[in-house]
Short mmCIF file of C-alpha atoms in Angstrom, two decimals:
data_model
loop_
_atom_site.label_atom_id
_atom_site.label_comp_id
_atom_site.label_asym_id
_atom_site.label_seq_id
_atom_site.Cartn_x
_atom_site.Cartn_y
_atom_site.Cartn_z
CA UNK A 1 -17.89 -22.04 38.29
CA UNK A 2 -13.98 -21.59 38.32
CA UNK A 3 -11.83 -24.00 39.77
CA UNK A 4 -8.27 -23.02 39.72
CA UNK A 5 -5.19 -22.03 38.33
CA UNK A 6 -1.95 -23.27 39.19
CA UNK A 7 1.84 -23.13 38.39
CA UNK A 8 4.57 -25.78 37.95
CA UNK A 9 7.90 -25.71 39.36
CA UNK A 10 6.99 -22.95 42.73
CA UNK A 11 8.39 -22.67 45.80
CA UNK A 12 6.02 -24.04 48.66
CA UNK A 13 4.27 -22.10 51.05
CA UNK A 14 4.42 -18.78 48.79
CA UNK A 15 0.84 -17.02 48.39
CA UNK A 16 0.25 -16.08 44.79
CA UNK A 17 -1.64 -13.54 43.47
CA UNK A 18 -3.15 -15.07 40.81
CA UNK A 19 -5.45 -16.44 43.82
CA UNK A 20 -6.29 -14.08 45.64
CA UNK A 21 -7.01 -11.96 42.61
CA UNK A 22 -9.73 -14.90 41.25
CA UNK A 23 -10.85 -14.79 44.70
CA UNK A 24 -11.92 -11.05 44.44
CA UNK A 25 -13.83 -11.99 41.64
CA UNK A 26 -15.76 -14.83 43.63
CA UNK A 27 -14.61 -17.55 42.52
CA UNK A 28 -14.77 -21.11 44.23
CA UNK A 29 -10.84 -22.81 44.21
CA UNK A 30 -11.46 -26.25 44.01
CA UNK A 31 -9.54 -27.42 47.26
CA UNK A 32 -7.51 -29.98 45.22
CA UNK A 33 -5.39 -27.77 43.47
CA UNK A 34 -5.20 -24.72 46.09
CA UNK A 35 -1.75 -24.91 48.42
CA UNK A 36 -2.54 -25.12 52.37
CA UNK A 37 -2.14 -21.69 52.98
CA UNK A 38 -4.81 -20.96 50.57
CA UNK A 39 -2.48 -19.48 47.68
CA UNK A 40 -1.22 -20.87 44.23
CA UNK A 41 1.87 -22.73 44.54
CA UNK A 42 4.22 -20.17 42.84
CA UNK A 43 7.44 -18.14 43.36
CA UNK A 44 5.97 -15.07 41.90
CA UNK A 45 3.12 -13.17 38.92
CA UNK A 46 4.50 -15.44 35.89
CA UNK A 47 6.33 -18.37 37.82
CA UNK A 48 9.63 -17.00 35.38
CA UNK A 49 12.25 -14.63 37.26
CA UNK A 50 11.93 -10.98 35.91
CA UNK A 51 15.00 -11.05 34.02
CA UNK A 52 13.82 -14.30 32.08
CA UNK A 53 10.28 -12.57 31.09
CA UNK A 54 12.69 -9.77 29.35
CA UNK A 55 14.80 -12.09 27.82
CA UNK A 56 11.97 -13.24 25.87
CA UNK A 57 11.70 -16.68 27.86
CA UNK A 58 7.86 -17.34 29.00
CA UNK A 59 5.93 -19.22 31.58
CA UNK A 60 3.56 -22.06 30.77
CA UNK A 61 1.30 -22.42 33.88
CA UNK A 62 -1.01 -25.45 34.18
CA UNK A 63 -4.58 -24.26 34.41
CA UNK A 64 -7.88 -25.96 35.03
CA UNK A 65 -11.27 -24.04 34.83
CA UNK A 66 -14.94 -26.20 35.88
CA UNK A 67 -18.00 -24.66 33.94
CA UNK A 68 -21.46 -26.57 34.53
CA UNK A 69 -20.92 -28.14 31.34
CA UNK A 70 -17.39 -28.89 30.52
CA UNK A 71 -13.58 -28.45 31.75
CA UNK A 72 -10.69 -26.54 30.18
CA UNK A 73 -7.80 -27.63 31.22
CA UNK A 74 -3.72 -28.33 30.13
CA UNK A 75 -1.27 -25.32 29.62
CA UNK A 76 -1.33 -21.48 28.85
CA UNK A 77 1.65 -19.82 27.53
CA UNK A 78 2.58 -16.45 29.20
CA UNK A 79 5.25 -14.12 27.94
CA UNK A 80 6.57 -10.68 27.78
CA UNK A 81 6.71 -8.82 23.78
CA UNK A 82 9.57 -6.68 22.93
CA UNK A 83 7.49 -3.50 23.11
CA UNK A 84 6.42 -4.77 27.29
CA UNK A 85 3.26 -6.14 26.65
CA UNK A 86 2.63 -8.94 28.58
CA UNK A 87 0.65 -11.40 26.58
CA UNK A 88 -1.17 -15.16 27.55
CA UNK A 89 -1.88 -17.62 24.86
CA UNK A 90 -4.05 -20.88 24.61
CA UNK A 91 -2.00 -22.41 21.60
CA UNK A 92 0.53 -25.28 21.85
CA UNK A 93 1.95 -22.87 18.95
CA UNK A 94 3.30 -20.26 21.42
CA UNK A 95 5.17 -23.23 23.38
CA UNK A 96 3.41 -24.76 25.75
CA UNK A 97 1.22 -28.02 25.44
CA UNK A 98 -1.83 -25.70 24.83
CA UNK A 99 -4.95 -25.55 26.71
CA UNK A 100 -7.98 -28.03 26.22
CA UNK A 101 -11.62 -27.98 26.84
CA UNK A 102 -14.55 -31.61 27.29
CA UNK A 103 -16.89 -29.87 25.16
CA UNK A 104 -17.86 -30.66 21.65
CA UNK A 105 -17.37 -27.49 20.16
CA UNK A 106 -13.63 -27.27 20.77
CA UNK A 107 -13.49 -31.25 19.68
CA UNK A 108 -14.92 -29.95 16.09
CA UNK A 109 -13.07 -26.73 15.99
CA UNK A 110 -10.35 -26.69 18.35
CA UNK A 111 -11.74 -23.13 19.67
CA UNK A 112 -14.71 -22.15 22.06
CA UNK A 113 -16.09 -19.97 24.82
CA UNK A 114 -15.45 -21.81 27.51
CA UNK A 115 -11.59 -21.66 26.86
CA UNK A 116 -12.26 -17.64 25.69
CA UNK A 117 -14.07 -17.15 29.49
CA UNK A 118 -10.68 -19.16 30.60
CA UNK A 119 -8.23 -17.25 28.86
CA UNK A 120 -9.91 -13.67 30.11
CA UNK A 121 -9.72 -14.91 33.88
CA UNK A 122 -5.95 -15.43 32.94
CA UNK A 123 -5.39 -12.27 31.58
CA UNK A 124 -7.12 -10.32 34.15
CA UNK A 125 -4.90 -12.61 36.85
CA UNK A 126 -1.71 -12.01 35.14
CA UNK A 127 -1.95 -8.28 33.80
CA UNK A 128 -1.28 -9.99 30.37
CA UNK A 129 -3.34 -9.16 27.48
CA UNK A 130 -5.52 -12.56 25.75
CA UNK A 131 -4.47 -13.47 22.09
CA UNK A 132 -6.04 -15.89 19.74
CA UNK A 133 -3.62 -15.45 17.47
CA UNK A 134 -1.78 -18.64 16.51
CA UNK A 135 0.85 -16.70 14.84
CA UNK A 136 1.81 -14.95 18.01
CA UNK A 137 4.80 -16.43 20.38
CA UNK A 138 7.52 -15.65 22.32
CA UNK A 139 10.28 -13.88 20.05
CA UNK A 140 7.32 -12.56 17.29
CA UNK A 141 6.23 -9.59 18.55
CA UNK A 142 2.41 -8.12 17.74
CA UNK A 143 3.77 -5.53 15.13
CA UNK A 144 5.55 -7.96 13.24
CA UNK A 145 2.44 -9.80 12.66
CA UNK A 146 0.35 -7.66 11.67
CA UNK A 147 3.17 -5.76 9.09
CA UNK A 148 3.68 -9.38 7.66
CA UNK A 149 -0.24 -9.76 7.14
CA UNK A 150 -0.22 -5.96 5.32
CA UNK A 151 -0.97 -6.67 1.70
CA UNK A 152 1.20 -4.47 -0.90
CA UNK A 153 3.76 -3.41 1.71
CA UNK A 154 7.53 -3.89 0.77
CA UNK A 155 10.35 -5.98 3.05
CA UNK A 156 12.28 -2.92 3.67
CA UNK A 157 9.06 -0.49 4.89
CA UNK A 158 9.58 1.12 8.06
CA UNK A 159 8.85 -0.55 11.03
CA UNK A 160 7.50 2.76 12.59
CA UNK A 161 3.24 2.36 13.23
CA UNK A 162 1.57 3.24 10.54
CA UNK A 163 -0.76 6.88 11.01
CA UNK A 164 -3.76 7.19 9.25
CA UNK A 165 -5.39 10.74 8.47
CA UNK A 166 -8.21 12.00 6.46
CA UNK A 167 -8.28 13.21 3.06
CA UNK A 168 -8.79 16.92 5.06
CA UNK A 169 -5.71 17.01 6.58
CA UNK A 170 -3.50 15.67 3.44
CA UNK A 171 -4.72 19.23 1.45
CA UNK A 172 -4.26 21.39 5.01
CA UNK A 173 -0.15 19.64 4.85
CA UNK A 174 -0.32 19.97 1.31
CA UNK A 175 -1.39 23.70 1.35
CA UNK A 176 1.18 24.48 4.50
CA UNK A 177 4.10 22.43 2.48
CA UNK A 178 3.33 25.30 -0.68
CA UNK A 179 2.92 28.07 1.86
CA UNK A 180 6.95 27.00 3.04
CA UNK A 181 7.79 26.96 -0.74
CA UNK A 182 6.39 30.21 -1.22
CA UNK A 183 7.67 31.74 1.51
CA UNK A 184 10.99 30.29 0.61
CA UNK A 185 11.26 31.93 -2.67
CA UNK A 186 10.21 34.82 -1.63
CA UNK A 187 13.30 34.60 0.89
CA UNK A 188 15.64 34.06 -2.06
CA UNK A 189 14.41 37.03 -3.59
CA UNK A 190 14.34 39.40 -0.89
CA UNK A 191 18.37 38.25 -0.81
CA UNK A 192 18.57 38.65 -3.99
CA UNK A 193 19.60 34.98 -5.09
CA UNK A 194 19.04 33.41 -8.04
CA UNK A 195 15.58 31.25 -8.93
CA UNK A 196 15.31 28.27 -10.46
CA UNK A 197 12.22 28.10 -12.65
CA UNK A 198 11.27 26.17 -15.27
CA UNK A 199 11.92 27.43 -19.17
CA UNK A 200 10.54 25.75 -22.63
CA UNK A 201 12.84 24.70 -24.76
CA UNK A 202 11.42 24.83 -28.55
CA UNK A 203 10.94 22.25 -31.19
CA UNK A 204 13.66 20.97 -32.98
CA UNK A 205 14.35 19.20 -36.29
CA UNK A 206 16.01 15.93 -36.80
CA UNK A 207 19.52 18.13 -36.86
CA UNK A 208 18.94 19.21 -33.36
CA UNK A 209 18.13 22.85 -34.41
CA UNK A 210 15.60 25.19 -32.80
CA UNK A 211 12.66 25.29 -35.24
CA UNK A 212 9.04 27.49 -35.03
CA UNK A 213 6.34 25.57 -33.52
CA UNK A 214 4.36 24.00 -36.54
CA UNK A 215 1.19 24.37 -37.50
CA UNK A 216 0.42 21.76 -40.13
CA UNK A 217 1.21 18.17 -40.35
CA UNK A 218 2.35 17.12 -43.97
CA UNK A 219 3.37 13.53 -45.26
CA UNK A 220 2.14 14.17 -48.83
CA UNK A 221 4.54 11.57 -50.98
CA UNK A 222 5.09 9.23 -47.55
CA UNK A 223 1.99 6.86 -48.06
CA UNK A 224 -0.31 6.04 -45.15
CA UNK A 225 -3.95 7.17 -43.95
CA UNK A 226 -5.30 10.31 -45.42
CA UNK A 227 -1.20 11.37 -46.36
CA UNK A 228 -2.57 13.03 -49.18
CA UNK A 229 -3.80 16.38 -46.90
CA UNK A 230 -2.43 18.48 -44.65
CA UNK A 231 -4.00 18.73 -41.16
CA UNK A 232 -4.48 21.99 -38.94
CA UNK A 233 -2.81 20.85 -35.91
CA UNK A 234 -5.26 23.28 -34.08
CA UNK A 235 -7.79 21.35 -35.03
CA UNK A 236 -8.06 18.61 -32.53
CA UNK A 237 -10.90 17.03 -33.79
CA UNK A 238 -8.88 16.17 -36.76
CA UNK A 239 -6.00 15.14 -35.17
CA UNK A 240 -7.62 12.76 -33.47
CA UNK A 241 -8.89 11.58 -36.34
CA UNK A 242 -5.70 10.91 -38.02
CA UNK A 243 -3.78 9.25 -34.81
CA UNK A 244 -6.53 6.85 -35.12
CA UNK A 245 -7.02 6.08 -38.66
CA UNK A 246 -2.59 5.79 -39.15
CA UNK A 247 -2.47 3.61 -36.02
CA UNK A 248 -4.99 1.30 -37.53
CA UNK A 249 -3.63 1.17 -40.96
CA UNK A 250 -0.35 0.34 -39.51
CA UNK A 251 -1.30 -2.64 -36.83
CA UNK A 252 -4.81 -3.40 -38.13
CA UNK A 253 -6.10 -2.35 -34.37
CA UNK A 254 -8.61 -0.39 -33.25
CA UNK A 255 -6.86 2.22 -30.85
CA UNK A 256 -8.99 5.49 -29.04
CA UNK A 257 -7.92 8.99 -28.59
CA UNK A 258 -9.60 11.10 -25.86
CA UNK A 259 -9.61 14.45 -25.71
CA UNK A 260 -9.36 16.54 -21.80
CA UNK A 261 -11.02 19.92 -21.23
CA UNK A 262 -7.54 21.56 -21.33
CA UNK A 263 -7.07 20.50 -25.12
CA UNK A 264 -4.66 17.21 -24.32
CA UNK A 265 -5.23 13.92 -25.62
CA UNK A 266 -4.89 10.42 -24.48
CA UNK A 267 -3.95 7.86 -26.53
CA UNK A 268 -5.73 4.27 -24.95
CA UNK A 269 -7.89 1.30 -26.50
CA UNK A 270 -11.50 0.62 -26.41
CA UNK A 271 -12.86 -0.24 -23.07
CA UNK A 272 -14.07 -3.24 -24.43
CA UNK A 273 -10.16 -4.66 -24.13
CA UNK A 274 -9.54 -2.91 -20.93
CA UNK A 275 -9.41 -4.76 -17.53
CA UNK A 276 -12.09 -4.58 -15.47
CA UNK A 277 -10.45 -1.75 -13.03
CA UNK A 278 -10.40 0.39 -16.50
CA UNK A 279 -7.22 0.08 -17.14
CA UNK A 280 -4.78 -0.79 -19.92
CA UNK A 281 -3.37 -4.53 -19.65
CA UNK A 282 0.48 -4.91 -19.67
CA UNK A 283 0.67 -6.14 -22.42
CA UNK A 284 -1.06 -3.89 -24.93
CA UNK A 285 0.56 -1.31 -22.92
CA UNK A 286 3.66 -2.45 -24.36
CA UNK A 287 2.09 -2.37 -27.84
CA UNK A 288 1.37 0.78 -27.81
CA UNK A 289 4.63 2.28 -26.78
CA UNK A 290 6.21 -0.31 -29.30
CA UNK A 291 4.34 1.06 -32.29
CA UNK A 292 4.82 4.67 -31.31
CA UNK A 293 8.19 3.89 -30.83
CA UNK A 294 8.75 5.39 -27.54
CA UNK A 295 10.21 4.58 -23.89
CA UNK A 296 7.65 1.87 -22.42
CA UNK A 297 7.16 4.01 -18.84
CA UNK A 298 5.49 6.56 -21.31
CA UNK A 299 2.77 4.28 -22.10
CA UNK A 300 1.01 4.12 -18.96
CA UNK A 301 -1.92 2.17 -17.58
CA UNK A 302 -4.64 5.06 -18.87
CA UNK A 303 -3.07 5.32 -21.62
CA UNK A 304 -0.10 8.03 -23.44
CA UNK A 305 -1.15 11.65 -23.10
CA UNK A 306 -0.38 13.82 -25.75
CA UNK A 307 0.26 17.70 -23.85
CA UNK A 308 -2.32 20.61 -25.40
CA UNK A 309 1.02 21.94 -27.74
CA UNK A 310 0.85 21.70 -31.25
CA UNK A 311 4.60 20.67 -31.20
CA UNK A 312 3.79 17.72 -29.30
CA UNK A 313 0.77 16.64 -31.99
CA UNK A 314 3.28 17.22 -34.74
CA UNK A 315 5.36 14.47 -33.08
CA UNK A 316 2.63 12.09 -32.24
CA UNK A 317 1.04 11.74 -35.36
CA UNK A 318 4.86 11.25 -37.30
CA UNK A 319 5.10 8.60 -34.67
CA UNK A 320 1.55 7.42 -34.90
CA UNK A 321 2.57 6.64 -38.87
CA UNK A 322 5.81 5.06 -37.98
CA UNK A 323 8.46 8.05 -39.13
CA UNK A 324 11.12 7.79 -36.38
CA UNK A 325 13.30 9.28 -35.27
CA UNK A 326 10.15 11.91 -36.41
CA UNK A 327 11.11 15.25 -38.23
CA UNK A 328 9.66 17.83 -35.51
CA UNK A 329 10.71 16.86 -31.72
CA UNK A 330 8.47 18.44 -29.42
CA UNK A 331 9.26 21.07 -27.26
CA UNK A 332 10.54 20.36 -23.84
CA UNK A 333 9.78 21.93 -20.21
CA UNK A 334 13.62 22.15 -18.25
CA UNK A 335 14.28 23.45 -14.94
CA UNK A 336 16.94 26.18 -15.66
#
């Protein structure tokens, strides 16, 4: 079923492996292309000195294979990747002139078994590992193929293999990481050093002077949607109200304001103009944070969340009816 498998350029009269290793296997040599002595003609495993193979220069041994129904014959490509691995391809891509079968599968597609049962007998001869991989050759190493065919990963990510883990172990390093943290403040206090923790800085007024956290919203004389009341700013049904009904009068849009279980709000549009994932398009992204007048990383792709502090609703709703810089700035979490 298998014919044979020579080398080009070899020293006559040395026995290579390659045969007797197919002849293990039970193979029939076709006579015509087996040496006298009943070897391959070849100097050695690849027909390339050792120090060539690590230089990144490869062998390109002439093969020809006889199945019952067709031939594969022409040139493998065998060299040595960076990290050792000793790899055989059937592509003229990798170097060589490629190897070719008679049947009419490979005519159509240029791939099919008979060259796969060819390129296994190869691989199993030379210790070298099958590709069919057109991408691979000599110099472009397995793990730079597959990081260039990872989607979403950046030109400067580490070249280091990539470990995947399951959701379990990210909250057992997650929970040890906040045990060390723990156990490191508790160090500091034992010593008796200093802690940094974090510290609320009130609201302020326009002036930049400490104020009491509100707890109405007034615009009475201002003009706008429903100006003419006050609004409990513990009342978050109302506020909600009124961060819709200003941003409407003002931009003649329909905007939405969730509300969380821990009393924060969200500020987004209606899902009928949100992509299909759920979230907010770029550009009315940048809308939003436009008309509230605020840094455009704020307004992010759910949405802009409004904390459960009635400092921060003060601000929101001035905002929400255009009044900036706004009279109350909301109150601020600092590391001290």
């Amino acid at each position: 079923m298998l014919a044979a498998a020579t080398a080009a350029e070899l020293p006559a009269g040395a026995a290579h492996p390659v045969a007797a290793c197919l002849r293990e296997r039970g193979h029939d040599l076709d006579a015509g292309l087996v040496a006298p002595d009943g070897g391959l003609p070849g100097d050695g495993r690849l027909g390339v000195p050792e120090a060539d193979r690590r230089g990144g220069r490869a062998a390109a041994p002439s093969v020809s294979f006889r199945y019952p129904e067709a031939t594969v014959s022409g040139q493998a490509t065998v060299w040595r990747d960076e990290s050792g691995v000793e790899v055989v391809s059937p592509f003229p891509q990798a170097g060589g002139n490629g190897m070719r079968c008679t049947c009419g599968k490979f005519s159509s597609g240029g791939r099919c078994e008979h060259i796969g049962k060819a390129l296994h007998s190869l691989g199993d001869a030379y210790g070298a590992a099958p590709t069919g991989d057109t991408a691979l050759r000599p110099g472009v190493s397995m793990a730079e193929v597959r990081r260039d065919r990872t989607s979403d990963t950046a030109y400067d990510a580490p070249r280091a293999p990539l470990e995947r883990m399951n959701y379990s172990r990210i909250q057992n390093l997650r929970a040890q990481r906040q045990d060390t943290h723990k156990e490191g403040l508790f160090e500091k206090q034992r010593r008796g050093e200093p802690i940094n923790t974090p510290s609320v800085k009130p609201p302020k007024d326009t002036e930049g002077r400490a104020v009491a956290w509100p707890t109405t919203f007034e615009r009475e004389g201002k003009g706008g949607a429903n100006s003419d009341r006050p609004t409990d700013l513990n009342d978050v049904a109302d506020v909600q109200y009124r961060i819709r009904a200003a941003l409407f009068a003002r931009t003649r849009t329909h905007y939405s304001v969730l509300r969380d279980k821990d009393g924060g709000m969200r500020i987004t549009i209606p899902k009928a103009r949100r992509a299909k994932d759920g979230t907010i398009p770029f550009a009315e992204r940048a809308r939003l944070a436009d008309t509230l007048g605020i840094p455009a990383h704020h307004s992010r792709a759910n949405g802009v969340y409004i904390p459960a502090d009635t400092s921060w609703r003060h601000e929101m709703l001035s905002r929400s009816y255009g009044d900036t810089p706004p009279p109350i700035r909301a109150a601020r979490y600092t590391v001290a």
